[in-house]
Short mmCIF file of C-alpha atoms and ligand atoms in Angstrom, two decimals:
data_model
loop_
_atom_site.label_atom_id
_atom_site.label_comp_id
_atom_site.label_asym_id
_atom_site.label_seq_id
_atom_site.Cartn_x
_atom_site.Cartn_y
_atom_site.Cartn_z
CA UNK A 1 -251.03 46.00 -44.13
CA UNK A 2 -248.60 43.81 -45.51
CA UNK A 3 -248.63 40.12 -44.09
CA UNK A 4 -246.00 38.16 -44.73
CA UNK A 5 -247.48 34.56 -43.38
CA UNK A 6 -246.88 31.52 -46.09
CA UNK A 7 -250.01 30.36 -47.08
CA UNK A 8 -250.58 26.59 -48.73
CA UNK A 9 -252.82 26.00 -51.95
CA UNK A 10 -255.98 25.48 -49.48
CA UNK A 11 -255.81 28.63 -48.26
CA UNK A 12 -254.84 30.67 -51.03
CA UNK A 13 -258.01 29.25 -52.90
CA UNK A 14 -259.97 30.27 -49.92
CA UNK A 15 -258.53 33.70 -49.72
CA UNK A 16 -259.24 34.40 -54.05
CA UNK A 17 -262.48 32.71 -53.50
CA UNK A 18 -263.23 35.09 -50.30
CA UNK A 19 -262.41 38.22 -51.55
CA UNK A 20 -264.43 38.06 -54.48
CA UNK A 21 -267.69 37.06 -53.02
CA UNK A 22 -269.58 39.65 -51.29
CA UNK A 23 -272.93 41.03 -52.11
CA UNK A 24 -273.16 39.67 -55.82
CA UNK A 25 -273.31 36.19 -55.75
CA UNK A 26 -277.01 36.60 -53.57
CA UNK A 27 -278.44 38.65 -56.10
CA UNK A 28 -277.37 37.85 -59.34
CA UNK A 29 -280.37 35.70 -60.22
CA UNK A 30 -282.43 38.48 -59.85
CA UNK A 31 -280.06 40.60 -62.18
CA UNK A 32 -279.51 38.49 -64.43
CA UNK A 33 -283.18 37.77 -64.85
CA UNK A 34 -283.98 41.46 -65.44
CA UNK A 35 -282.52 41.33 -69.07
CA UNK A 36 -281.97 37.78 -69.91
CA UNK A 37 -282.90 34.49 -70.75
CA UNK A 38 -281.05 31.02 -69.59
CA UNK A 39 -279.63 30.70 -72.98
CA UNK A 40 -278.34 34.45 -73.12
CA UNK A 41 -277.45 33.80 -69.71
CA UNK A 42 -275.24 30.76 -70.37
CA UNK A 43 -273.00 32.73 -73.12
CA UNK A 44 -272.74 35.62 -70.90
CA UNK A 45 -270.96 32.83 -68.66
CA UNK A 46 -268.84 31.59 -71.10
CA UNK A 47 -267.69 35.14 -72.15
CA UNK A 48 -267.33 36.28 -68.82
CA UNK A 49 -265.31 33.16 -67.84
CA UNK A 50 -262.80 33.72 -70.60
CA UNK A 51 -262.48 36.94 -69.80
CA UNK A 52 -261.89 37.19 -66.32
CA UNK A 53 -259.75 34.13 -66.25
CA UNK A 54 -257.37 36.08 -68.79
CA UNK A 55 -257.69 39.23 -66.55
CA UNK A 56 -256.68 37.66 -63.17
CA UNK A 57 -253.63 36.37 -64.99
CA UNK A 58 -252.91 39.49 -66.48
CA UNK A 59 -253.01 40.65 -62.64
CA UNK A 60 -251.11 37.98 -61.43
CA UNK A 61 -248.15 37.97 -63.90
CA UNK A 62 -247.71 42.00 -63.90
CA UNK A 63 -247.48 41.86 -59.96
CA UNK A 64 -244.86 39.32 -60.85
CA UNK A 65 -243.19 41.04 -63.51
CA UNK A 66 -243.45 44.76 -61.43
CA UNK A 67 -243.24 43.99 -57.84
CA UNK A 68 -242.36 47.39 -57.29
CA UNK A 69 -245.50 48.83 -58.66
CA UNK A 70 -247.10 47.81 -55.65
CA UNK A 71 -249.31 50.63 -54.85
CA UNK A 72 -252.84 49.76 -56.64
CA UNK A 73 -253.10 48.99 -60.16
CA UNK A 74 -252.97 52.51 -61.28
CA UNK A 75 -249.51 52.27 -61.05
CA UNK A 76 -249.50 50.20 -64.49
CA UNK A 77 -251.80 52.59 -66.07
CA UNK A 78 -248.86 55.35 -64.75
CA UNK A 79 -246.03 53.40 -65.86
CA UNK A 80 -247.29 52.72 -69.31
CA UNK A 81 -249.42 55.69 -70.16
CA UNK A 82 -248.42 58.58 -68.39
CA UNK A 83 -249.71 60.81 -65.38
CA UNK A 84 -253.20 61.64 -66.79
CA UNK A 85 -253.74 57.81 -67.22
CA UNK A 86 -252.69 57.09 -64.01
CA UNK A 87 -254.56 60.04 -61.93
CA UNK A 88 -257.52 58.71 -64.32
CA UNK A 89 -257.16 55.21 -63.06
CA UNK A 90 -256.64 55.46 -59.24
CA UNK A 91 -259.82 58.14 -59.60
CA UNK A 92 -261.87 55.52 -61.58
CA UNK A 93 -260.92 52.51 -59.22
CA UNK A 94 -261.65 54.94 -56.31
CA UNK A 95 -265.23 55.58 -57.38
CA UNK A 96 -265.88 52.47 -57.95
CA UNK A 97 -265.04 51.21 -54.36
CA UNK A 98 -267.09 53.57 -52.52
CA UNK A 99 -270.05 53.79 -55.49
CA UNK A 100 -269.59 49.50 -54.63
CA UNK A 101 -270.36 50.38 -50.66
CA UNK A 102 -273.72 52.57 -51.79
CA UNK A 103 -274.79 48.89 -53.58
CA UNK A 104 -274.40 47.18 -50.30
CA UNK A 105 -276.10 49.71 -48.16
CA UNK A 106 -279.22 48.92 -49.80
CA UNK A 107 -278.94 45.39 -50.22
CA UNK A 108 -278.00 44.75 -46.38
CA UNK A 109 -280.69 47.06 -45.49
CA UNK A 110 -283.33 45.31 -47.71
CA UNK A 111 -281.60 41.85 -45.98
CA UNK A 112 -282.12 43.47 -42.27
CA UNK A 113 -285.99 44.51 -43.50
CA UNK A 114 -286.51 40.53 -44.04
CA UNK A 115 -286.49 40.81 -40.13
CA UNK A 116 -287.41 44.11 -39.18
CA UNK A 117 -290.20 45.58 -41.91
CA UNK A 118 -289.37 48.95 -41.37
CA UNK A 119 -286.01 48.83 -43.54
CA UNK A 120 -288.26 46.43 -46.29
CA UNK A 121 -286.99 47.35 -50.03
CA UNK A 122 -283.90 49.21 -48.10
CA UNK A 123 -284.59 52.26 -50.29
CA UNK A 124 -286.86 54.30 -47.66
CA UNK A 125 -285.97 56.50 -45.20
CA UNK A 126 -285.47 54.58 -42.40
CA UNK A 127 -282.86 52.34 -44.43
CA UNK A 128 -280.91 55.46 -45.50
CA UNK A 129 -280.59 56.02 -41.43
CA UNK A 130 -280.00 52.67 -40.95
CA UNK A 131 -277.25 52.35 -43.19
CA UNK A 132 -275.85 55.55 -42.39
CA UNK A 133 -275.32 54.13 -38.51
CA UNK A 134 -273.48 51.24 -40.31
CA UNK A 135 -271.49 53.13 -42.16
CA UNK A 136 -270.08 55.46 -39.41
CA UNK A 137 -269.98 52.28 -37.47
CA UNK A 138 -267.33 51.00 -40.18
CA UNK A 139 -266.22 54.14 -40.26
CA UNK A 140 -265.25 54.32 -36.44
CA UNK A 141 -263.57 50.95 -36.63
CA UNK A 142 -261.22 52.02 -39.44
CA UNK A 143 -260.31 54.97 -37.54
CA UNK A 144 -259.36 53.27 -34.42
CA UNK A 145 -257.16 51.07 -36.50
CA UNK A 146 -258.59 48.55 -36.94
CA UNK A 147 -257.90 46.85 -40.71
CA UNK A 148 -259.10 43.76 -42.02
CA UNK A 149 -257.65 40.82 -39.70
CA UNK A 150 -257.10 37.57 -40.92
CA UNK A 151 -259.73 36.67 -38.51
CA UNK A 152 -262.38 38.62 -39.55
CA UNK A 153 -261.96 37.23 -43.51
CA UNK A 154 -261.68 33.66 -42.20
CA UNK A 155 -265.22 33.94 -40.07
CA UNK A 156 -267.01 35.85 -42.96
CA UNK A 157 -265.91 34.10 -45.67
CA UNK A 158 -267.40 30.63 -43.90
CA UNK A 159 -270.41 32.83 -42.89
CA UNK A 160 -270.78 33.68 -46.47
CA UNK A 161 -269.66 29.72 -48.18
CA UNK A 162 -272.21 28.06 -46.08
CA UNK A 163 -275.45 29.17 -46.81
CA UNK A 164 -274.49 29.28 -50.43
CA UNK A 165 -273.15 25.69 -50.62
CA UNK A 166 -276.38 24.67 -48.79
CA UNK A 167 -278.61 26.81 -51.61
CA UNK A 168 -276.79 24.84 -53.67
CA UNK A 169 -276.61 21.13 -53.13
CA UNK A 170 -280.38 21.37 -51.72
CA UNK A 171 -281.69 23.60 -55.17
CA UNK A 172 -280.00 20.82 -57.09
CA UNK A 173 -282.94 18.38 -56.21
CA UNK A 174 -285.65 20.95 -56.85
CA UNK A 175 -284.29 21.64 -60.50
CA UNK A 176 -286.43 21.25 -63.20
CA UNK A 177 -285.48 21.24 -66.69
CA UNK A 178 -288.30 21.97 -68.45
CA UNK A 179 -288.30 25.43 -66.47
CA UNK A 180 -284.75 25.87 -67.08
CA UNK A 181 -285.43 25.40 -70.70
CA UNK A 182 -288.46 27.05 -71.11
CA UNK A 183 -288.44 30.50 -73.13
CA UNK A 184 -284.85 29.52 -73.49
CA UNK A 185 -283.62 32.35 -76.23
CA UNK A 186 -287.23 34.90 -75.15
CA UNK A 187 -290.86 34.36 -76.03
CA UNK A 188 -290.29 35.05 -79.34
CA UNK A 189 -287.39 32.43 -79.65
CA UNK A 190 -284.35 33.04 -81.42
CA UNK A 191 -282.46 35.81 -82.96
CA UNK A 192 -279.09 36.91 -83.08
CA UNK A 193 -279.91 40.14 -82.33
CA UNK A 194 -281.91 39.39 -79.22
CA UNK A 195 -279.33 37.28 -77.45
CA UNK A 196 -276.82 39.59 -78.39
CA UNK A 197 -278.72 42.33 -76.02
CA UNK A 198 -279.69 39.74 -73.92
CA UNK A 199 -276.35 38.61 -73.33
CA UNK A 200 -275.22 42.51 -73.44
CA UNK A 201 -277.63 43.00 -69.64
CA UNK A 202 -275.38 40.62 -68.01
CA UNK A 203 -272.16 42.08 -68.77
CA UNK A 204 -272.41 44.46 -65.64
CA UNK A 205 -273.74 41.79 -63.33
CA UNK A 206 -270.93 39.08 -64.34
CA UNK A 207 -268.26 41.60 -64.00
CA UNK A 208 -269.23 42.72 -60.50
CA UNK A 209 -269.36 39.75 -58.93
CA UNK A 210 -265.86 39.61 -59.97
CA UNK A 211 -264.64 42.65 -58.66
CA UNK A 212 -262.04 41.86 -55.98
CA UNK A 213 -259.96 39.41 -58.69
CA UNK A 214 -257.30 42.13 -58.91
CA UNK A 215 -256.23 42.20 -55.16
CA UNK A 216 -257.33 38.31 -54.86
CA UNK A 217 -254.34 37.55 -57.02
CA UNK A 218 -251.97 40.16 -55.62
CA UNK A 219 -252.69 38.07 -52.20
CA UNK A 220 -251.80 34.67 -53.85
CA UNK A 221 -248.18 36.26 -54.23
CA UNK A 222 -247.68 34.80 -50.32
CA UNK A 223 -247.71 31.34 -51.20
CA UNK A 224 -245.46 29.00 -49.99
CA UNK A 225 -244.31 27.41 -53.28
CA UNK A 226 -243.83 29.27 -56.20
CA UNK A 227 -246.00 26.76 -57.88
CA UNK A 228 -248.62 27.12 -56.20
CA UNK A 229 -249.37 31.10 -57.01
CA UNK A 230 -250.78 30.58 -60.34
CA UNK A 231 -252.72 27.49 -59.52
CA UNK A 232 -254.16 29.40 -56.76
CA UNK A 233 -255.50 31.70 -59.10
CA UNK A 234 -256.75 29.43 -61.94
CA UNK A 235 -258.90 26.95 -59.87
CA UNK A 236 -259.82 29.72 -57.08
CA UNK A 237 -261.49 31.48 -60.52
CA UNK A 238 -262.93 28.59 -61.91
CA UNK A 239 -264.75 27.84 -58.18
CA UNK A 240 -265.86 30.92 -57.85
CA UNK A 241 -267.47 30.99 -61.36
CA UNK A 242 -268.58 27.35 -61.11
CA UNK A 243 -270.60 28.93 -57.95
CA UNK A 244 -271.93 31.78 -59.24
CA UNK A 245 -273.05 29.92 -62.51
CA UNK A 246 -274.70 27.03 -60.36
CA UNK A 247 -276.35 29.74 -58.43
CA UNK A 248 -277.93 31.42 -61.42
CA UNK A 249 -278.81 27.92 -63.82
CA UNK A 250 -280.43 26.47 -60.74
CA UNK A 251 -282.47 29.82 -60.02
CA UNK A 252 -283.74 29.57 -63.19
CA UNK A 253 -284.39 25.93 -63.03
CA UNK A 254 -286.90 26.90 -59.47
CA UNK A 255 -288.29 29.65 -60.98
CA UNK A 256 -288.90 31.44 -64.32
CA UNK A 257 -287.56 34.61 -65.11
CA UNK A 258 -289.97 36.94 -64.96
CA UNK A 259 -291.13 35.36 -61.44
CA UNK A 260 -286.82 35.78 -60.64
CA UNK A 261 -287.40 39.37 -62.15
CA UNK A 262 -289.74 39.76 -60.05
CA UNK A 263 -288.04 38.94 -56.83
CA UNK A 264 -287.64 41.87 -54.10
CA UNK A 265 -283.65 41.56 -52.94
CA UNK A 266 -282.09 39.25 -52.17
CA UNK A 267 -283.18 37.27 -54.91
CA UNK A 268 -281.36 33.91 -53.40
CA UNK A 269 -283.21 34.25 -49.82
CA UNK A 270 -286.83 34.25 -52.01
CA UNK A 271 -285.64 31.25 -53.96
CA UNK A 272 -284.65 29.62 -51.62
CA UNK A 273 -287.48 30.13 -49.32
CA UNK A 274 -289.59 28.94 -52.07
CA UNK A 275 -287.96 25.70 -52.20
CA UNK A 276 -287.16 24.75 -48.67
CA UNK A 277 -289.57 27.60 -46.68
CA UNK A 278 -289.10 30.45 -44.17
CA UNK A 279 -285.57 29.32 -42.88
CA UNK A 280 -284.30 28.92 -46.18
CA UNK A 281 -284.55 33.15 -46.53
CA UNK A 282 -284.14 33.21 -42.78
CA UNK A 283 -280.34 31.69 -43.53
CA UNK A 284 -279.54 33.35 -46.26
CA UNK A 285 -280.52 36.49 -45.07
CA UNK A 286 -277.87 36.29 -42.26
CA UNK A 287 -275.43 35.04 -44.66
CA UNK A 288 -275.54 38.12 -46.66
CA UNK A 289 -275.89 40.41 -43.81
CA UNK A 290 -272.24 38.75 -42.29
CA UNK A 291 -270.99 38.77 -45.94
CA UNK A 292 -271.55 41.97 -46.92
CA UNK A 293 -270.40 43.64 -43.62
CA UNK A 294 -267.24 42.13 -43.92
CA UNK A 295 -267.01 43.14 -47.21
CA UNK A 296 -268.05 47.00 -46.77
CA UNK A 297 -265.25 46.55 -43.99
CA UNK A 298 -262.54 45.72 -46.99
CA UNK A 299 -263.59 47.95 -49.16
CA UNK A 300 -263.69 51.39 -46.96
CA UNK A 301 -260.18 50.07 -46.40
CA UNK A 302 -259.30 49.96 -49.59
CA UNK A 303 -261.09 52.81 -51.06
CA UNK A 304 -259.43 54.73 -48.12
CA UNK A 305 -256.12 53.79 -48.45
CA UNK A 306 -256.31 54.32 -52.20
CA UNK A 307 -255.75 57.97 -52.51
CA UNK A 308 -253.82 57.87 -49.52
CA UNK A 309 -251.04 55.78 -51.14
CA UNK A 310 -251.68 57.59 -54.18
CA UNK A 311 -251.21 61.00 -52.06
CA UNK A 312 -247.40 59.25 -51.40
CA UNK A 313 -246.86 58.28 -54.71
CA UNK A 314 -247.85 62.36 -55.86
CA UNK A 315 -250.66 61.10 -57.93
CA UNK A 316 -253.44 62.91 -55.10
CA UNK A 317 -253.19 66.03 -53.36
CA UNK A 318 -250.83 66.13 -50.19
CA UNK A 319 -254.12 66.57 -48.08
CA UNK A 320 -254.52 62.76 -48.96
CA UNK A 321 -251.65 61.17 -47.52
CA UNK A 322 -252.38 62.10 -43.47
CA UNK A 323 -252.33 59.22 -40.81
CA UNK A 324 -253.58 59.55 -37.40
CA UNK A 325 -252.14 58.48 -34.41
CA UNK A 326 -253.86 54.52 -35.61
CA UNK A 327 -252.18 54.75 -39.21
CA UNK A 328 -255.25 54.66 -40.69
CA UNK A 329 -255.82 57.50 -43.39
CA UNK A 330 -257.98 59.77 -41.68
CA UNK A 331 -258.21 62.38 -44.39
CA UNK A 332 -258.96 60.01 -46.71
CA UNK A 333 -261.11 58.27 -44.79
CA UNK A 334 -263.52 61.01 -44.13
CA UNK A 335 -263.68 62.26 -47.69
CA UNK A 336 -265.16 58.75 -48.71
CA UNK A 337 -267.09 58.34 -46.29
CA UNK A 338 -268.58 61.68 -46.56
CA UNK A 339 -269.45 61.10 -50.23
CA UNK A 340 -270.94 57.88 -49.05
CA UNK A 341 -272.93 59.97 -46.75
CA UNK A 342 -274.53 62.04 -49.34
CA UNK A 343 -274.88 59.56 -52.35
CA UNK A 344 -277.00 57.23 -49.74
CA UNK A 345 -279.44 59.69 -50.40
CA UNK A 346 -279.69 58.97 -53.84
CA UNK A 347 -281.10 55.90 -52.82
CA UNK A 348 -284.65 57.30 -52.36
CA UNK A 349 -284.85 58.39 -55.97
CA UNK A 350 -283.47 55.83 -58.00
CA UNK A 351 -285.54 52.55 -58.90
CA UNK A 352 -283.57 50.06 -58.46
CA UNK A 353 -281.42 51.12 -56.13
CA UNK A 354 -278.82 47.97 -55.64
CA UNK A 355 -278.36 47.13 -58.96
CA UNK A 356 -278.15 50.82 -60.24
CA UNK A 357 -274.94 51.13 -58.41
CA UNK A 358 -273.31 48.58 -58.96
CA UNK A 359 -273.80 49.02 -62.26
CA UNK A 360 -272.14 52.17 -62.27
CA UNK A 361 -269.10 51.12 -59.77
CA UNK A 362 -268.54 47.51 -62.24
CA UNK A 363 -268.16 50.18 -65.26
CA UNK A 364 -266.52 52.51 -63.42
CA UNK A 365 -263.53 50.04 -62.54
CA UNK A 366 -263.43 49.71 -66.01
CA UNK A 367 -261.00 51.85 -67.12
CA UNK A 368 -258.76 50.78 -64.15
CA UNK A 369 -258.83 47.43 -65.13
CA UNK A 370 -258.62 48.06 -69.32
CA UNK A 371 -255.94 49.85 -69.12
CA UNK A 372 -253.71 46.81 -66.74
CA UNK A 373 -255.07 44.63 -69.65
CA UNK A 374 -253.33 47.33 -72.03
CA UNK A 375 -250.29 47.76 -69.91
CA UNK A 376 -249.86 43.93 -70.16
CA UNK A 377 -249.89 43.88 -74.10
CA UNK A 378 -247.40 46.84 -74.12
CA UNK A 379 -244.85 45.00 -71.57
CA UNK A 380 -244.59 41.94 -73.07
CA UNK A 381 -244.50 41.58 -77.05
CA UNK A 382 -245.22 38.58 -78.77
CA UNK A 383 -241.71 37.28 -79.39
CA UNK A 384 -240.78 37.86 -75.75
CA UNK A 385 -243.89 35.26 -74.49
CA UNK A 386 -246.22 34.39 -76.65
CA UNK A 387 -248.64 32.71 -73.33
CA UNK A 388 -248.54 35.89 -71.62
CA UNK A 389 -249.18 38.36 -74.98
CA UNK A 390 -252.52 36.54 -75.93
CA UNK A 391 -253.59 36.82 -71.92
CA UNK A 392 -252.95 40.20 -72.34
CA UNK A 393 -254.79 40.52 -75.74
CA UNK A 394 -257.98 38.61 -74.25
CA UNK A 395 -258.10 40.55 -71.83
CA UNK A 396 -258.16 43.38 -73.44
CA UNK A 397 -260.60 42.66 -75.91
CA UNK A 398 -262.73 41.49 -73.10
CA UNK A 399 -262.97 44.72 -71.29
CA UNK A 400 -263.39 47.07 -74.19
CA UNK A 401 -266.34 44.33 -75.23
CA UNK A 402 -267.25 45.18 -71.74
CA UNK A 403 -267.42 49.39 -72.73
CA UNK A 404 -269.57 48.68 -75.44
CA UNK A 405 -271.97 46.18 -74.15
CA UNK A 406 -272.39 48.28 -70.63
CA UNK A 407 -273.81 50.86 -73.14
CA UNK A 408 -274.15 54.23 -73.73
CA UNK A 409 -276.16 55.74 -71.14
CA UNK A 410 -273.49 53.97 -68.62
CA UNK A 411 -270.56 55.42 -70.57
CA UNK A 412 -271.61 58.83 -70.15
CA UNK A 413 -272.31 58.25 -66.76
CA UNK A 414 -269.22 57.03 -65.90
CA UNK A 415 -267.69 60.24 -67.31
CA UNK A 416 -269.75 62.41 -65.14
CA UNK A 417 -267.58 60.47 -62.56
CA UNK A 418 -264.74 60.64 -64.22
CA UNK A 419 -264.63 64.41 -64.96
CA UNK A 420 -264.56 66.21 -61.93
CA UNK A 421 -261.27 64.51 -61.36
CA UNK A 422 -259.70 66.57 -63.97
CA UNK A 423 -259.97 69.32 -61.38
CA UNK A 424 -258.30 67.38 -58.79
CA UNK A 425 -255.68 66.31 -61.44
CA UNK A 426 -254.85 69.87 -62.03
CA UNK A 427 -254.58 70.66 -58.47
CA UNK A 428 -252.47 67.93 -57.40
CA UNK A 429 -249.75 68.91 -59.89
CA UNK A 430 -250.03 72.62 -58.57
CA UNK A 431 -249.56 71.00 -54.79
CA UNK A 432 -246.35 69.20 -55.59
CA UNK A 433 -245.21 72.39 -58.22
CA UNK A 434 -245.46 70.13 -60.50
CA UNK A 435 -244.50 71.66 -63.99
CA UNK A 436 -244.73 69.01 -66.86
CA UNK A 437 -247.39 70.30 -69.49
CA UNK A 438 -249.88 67.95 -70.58
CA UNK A 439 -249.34 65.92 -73.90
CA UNK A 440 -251.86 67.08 -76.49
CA UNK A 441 -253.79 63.68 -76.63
CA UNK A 442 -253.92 63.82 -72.62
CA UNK A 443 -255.68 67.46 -73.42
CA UNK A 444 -257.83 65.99 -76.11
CA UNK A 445 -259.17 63.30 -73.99
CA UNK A 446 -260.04 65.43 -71.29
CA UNK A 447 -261.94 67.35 -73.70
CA UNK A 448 -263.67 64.29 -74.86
CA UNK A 449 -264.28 63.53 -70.77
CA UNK A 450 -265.67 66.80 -70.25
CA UNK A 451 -267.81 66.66 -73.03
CA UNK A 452 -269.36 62.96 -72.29
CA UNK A 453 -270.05 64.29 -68.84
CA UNK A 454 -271.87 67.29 -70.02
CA UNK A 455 -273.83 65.16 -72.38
CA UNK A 456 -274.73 63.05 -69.58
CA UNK A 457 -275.42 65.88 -67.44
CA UNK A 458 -278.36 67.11 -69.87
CA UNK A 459 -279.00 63.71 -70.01
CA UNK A 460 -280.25 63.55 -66.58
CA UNK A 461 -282.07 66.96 -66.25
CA UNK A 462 -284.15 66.49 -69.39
CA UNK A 463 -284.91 62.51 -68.31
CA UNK A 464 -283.00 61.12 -71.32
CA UNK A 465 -281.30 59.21 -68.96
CA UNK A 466 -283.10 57.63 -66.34
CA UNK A 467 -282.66 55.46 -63.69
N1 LIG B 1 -267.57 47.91 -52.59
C1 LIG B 1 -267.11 47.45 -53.70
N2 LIG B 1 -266.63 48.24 -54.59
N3 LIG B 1 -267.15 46.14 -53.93
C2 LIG B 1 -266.70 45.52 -55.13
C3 LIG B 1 -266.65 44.04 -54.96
C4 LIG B 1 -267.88 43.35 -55.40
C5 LIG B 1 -267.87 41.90 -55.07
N4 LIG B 1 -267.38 41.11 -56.14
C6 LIG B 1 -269.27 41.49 -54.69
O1 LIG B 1 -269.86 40.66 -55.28
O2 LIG B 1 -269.79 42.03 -53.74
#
């Protein structure tokens, strides 16, 4: 799927900004609003700004340094940590892209059910068979061949700019302060430890809406002038977070939180319909709809061709790495898919369906993306570049932050996730005959996965975890 086309600064910006927006940005009011305040709100921002600026560098200046660790970015966590790390990494960022899909089944089903009550909520049956046509629909496509066109990102990424520039410069003139400011820190006004778990809740929500950075960047490698790549990345960041931040301060600024709380999804379509009327939700509905199908399009590509170029490199079983007579992984294909298929179902018993996984797929990347951040402090000592050390070091800090503020309950479920893949670990090194013994820490830590995962496991049966 290489392209090789030159692109100009206009277009790189566009293509960053595109591939990060997808299903987030029209919900994150809502999310946000479930565990914090405008003030909490704000630092989570600032934090999440930092951090995500230092982590697209960190992306940008490894594919730089290593162009020929070009196959995902468990190829750094390979290079610099060894095989567990990497099989751990492509697993983790694997997860996360199809767990990522499950969060916008539901929200473009509850989207559709703005227009068709039968799929309202997208959490009941008829939204699980709804989104289950969709998905073999996207399915089909990829299997014919078909893999995201220049075309298709161009169309939905004005589809999906639009509406949300319009929410935007028409929300401005609706926002009131004294909303915005009201209840600020919480009723009970402020305390250190209350923003710090307020700003904790948004952790998940910022960092989803920033999945995507890591290939955005990659992308921004086909610019015309050198010069160009890292400005590309800078102000196509900043954009995207001035968006989502004006989407969520002028939310708040419309409405209060618990009324944004409140919200069914897609929290953007009610606020705006509340400010402007019926075709306000009416547009933003389609906007999302457009957005996230072009979106779920990328990301079954990706999540396919994930273990299928990880099947080449020897890091998945052989099985993996089949084409069909399209070139598109069919093996691979299927197996996601098919897990799709049967976590959709999950949909009828969790609460909150949307936001539940994405939770899980934003701290599921997270080891994925920690361990880049890692790889980048490791390459490059401070004497060699000082610049590119810190990046690395702020970045780092910023995603273990992220471990500990996701919490607990999210850790352990992540390593339910993460643990069965210690089976398929095992099993690709038997397919290739593979005959290097496993470091002792690599054993201990697959202990410590195992265990997490069983934790979690009782978790869930005796209700300890719930969600
Ligand atoms: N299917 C996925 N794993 N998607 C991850 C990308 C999330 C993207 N930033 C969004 O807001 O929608």
């Amino acid at each position: 799927m290489k392209e090789t086309k030159q692109l100009g600064l206009f277009a790189l910006i566009a293509l960053v900004v595109g591939s990060m927006i997808g299903s987030g940005a029209f919900n994150m009011a809502g999310d946000m609003a479930l565990g914090a305040n405008a003030g909490a709100m704000l630092i989570g921002w600032v934090i999440t700004g930092i951090g995500i600026i230092a982590l697209g560098l960190v992306f940008q200046n490894l594919s730089i340094k290593k162009p020929d660790l070009d196959s995902g970015i468990y190829s750094y966590a390979k290079e610099g940590f060894g095989p567990f790390f990497g099989f751990s990494s492509a697993w983790g960022y694997w997860v996360s892209a199809w767990l990522g899909n499950i969060a916008y089944a539901t929200l473009v089903m509850s989207s559709i059910g703005y227009f068709i009550p039968a799929f309202e909520g997208g959490q009941n049956v008829a939204s699980i068979i709804g989104a289950s046509v969709l998905l073999w629909l996207v399915h089909y496509l990829v299997l014919r061949g078909v893999h995201s066109a220049a075309f298709i990102n161009t169309i939905t990424t004005i589809c999906k700019v639009i509406p949300i520039f319009l929410f935007i410069l028409i929300t401005i003139f609706f926002f009131n302060i004294d909303k915005f400011t009201f209840d600020f820190w919480g009723s009970g006004g402020f305390s250190w430890s209350e923003v710090a778990s307020q700003v904790k809740s948004t952790m998940l929500v910022t960092l989803w809406v920033f999945i995507g950075v890591e290939g955005a960047v990659v992308m921004s490698g086909r610019a015309k002038s050198k010069s160009d790549v890292g400005k590309a990345t800078v102000i196509g960041l900043v954009s995207v977070l001035l968006i989502y931040v004006l989407i969520t301060v002028l939310s708040m600024g419309v409405m209060t939180r618990e009324e944004l709380a409140a919200l069914p999804t897609p929290t953007m379509a009610y606020v705006f319909e509340a400010v402007v009327g019926k075709w306000g939700a009416v547009l933003i509905n389609i906007g999302l709809i457009i957005s996230i199908m072009g979106a779920w399009l990328s990301w079954t590509l990706f999540a396919a061709e994930l273990p299928y170029e990880a099947a080449k490199d020897k890091v998945f079983p052989k099985w993996l790495a089949k084409e069909n007579k399209n070139k598109a992984p069919v093996n691979s294909l299927w197996l996601t898919n098919g897990l799709v298929q049967v976590f959709l179902i999950t949909l009828l018993f969790t609460d909150k369906a949307y936001n539940f996984m994405f939770s899980l797929a934003s701290s599921a990347i997270l080891i994925p993306y920690m361990l880049s951040a890692f790889y980048q402090v490791k390459l490059i000592p401070f004497r060699e570049n000082k610049k590119q050390f810190i990046i690395g070091i702020i970045a780092s800090i910023y995603t273990v932050w992220l471990v500990y503020a996701a919490g607990l309950d999210y850790l352990l479920l992540t390593m339910l996730l993460y643990a069965p893949g210690i089976i398929i670990y095992k099993y690709t090194q038997k397919d290739y005959g593979i005959t290097r013994k496993d470091a002792k820490f690599e054993i201990a830590l697959m202990g410590i996965f195992v265990i997490l995962a069983v934790i979690a496991f009782v978790g869930i049966i005796t209700g300890k975890i719930d969600f």
